[in-house]
Protein backbone atom coordinates (compact mmCIF):
# COMPACT_ATOMS: atom_id res chain seq x y z
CA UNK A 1 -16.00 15.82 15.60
CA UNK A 2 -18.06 12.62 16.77
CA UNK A 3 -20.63 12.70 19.49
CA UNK A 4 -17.88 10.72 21.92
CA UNK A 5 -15.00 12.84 21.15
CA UNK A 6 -17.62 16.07 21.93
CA UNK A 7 -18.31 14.31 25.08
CA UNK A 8 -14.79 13.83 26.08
CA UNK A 9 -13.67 17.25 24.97
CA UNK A 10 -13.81 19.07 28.63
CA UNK A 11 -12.22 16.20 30.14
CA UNK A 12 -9.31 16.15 27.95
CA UNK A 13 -9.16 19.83 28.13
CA UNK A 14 -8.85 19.88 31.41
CA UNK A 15 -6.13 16.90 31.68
CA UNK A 16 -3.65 19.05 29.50
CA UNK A 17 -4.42 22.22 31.00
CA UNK A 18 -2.82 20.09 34.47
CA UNK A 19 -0.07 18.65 32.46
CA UNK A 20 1.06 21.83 31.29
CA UNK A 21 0.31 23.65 34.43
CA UNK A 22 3.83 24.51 34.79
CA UNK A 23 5.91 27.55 33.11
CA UNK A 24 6.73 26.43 29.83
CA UNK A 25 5.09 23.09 29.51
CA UNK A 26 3.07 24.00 26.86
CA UNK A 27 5.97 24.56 24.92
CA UNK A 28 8.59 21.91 25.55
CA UNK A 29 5.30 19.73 24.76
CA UNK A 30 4.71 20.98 21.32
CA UNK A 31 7.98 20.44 20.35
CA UNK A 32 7.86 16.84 21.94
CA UNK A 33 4.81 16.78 19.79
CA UNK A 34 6.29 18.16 16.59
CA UNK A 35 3.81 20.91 17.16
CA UNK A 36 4.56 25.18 16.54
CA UNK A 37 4.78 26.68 20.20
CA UNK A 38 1.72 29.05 19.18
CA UNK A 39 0.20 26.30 17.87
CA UNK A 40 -0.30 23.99 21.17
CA UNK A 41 -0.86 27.69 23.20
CA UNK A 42 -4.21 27.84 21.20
CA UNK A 43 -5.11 23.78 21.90
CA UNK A 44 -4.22 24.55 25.75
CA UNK A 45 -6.19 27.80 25.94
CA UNK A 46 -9.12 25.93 24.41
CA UNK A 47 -8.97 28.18 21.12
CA UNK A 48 -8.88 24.78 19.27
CA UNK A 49 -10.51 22.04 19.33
CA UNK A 50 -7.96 18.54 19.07
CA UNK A 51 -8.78 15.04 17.63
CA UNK A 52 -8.77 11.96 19.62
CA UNK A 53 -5.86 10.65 17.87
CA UNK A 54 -4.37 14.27 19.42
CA UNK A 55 -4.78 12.70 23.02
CA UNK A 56 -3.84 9.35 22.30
CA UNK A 57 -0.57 11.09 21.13
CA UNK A 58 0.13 13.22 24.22
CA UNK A 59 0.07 10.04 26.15
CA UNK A 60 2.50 7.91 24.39
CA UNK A 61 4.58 10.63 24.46
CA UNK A 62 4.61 11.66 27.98
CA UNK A 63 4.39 7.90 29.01
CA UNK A 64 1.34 8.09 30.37
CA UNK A 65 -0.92 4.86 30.09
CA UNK A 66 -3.64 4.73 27.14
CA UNK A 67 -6.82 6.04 28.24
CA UNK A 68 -5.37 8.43 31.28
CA UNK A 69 -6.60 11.29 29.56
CA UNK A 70 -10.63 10.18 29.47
CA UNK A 71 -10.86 10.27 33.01
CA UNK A 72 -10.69 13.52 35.80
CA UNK A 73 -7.54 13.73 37.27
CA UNK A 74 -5.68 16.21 40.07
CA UNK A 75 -2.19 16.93 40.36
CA UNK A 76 -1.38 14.10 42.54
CA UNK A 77 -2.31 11.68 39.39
CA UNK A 78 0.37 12.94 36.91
CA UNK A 79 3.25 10.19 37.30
CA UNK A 80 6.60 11.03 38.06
CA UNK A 81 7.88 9.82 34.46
CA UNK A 82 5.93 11.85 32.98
CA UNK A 83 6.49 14.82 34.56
CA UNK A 84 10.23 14.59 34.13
CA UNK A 85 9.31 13.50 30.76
CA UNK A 86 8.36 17.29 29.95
CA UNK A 87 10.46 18.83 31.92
CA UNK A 88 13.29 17.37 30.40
CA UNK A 89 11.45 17.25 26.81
CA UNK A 90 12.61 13.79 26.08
CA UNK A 91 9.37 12.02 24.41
CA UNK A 92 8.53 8.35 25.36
CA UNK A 93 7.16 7.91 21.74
CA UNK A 94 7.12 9.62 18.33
CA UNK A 95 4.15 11.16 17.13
CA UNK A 96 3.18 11.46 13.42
CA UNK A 97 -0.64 12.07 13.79
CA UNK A 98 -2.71 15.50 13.60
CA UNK A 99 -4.70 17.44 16.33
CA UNK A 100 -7.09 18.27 13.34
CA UNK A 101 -10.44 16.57 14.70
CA UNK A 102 -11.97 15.17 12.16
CA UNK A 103 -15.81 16.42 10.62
CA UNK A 104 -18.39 14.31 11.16
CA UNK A 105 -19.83 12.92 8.53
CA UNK A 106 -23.24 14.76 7.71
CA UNK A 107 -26.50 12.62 8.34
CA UNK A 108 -29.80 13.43 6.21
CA UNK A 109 -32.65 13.25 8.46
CA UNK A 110 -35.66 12.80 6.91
CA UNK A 111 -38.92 13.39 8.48
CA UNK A 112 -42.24 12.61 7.71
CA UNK A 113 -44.64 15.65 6.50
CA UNK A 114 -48.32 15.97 7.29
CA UNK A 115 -47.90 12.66 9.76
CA UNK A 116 -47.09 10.55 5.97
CA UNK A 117 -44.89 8.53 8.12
CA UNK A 118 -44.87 6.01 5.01
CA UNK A 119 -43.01 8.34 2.74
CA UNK A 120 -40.39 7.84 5.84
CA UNK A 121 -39.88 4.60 5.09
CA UNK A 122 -39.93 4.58 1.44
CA UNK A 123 -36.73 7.13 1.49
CA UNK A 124 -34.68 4.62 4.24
CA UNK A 125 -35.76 1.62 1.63
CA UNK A 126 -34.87 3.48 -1.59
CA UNK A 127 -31.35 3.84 -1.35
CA UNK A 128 -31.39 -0.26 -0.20
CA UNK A 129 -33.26 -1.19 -3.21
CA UNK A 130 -31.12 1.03 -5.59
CA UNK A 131 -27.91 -1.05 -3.87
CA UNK A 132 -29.93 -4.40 -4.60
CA UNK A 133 -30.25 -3.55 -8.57
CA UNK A 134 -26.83 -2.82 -8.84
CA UNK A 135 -25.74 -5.68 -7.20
CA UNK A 136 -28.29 -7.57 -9.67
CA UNK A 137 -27.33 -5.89 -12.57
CA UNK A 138 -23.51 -6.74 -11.92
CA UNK A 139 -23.43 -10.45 -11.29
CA UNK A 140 -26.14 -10.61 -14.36
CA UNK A 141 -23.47 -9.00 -16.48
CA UNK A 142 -20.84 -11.58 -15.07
CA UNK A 143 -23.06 -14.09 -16.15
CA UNK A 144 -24.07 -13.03 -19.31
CA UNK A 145 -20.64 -12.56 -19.97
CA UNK A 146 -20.19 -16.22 -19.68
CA UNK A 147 -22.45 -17.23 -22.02
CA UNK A 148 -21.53 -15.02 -24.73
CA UNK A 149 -18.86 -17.18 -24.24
CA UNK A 150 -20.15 -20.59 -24.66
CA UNK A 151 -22.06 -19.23 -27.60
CA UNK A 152 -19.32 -18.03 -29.56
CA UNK A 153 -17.31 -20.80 -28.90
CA UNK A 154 -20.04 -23.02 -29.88
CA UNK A 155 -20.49 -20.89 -33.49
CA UNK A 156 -16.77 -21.17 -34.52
CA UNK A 157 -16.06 -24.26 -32.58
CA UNK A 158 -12.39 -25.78 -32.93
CA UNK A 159 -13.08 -27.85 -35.18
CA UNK A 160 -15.10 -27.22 -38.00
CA UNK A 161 -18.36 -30.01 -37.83
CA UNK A 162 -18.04 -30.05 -41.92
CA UNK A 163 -13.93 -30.75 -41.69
CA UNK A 164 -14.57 -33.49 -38.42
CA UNK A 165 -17.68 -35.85 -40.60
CA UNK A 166 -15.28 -35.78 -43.44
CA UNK A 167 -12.36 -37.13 -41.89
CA UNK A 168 -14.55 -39.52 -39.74
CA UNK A 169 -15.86 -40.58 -43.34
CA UNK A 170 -12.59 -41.13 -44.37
CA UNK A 171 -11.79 -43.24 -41.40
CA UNK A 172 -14.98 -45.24 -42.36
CA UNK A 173 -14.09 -45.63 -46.08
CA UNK A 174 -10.40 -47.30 -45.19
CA UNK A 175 -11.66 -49.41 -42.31
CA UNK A 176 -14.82 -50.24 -43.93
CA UNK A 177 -16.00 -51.53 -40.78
CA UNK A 178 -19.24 -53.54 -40.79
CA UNK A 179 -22.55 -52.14 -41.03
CA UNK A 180 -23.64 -52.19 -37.28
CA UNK A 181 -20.41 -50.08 -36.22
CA UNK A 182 -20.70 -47.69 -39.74
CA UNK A 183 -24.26 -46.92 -38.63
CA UNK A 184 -23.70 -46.21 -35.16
CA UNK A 185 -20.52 -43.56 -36.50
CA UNK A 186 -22.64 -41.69 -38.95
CA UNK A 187 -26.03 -41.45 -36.29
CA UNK A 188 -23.42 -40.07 -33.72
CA UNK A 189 -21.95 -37.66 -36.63
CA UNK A 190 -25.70 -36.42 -37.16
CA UNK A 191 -26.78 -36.49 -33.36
CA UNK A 192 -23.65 -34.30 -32.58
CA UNK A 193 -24.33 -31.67 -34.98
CA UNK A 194 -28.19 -31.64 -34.73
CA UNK A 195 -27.37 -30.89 -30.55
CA UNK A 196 -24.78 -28.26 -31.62
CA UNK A 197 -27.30 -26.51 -33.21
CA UNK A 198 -29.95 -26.88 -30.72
CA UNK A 199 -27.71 -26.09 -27.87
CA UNK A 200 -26.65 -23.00 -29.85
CA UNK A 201 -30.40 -21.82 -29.64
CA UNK A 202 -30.50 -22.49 -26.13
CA UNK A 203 -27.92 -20.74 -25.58
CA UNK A 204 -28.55 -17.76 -27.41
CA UNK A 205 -31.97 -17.58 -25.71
CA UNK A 206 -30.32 -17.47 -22.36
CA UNK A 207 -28.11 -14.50 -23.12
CA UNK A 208 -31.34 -12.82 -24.08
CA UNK A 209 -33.72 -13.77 -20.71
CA UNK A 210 -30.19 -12.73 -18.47
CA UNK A 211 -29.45 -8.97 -20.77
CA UNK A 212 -32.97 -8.11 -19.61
CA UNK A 213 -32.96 -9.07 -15.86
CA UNK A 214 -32.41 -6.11 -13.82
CA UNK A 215 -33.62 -3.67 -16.25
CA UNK A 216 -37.81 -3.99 -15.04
């Protein structure tokens, strides 16, 4: 159970204890609840402790507005409606919740020893800086991922570079164009697979700087 719910407790305690003042309340309310008779005669008799989503419940139920049952009431505050609501058992709403409160969720305090108030701080930064890696380490693999890519695909490209110059050589043989244009076809031939290769080392390089990122 949370701190608000804890702090709430009496009050809602001692709003259903005055909506089930009357003989057999508890009763026809547990069954407009979907609740064991038994069951609801421990919640009333405070025997068990009841979940917010418990309250929230008994008011839709009953009619009564959200929130009635966070704040004191007397007899003169229970509407009409909603008395003839249980007295007749005919629910205003369906409930499929729980009274089961729920736990809270344990906190680790840590304090310091020996007035080390540092080591304090080092424990509320740790689990921030073991977040931060991860987070590194899984975009980095993302990454690196990528460029595996682009280096395989630039080893066994579509085309093989040996299969494209001879066909562009063939091209150049039947068109025999003149020497100007043949030049400028063969130095593109040789500038495409000298950058192939160089990008290939670049690439390859990359993939190694990114696998190790993360990992200091």
């Amino acid at each position: 159970m949370d701190d608000a719910n804890a702090t709430l407790m009496p009050m809602w305690r001692a709003n259903l204890a005055l909506l089930t003042r009357e003989v057999g309340s508890a009763t026809r309310l547990a069954r407009m609840m979907t609740f064991s008779a038994s069951y609801m005669k421990l919640i009333v008799s405070g025997q068990r402790d009841f979940s917010a989503e418990f309250v929230r419940g008994v008011e839709a139920v009953t009619g009564l507005p959200e929130g009635w049952m966070d704040v004191k009431h007397d007899s003169a505050d229970v509407p009409d409606e909603t008395r003839e609501a249980i007295a007749s058992e005919t629910p205003r709403a369906r409930f499929r919740g729980t009274a089961h409160p729920v736990r809270k969720a344990p906190v680790l305090r840590v304090e310091p020893i020996f007035g080390q108030g540092a080591k304090r701080e080092e424990v509320t930064a740790a689990p921030e800086a073991h977040r931060r890696l991860a987070g590194t380490r899984k975009i980095r693999d993302l990454a690196a991922q990528d460029v595996r890519k682009l280096e395989r695909y630039l080893s066994v490209p579509p085309v093989e570079p040996a299969v494209l110059r001879s066909r562009i050589e063939d091209v150049i043989n039947y068109a025999d164009p003149d020497e100007r244009v043949r030049a400028d076809l063969e130095g593109r031939l040789e500038q495409i697979e000298k950058h192939r290769e160089m990008l290939l080392r670049h690439v390859s390089r990359l993939y190694a700087l990114l696998s190790r990122l993360g990992d200091d």
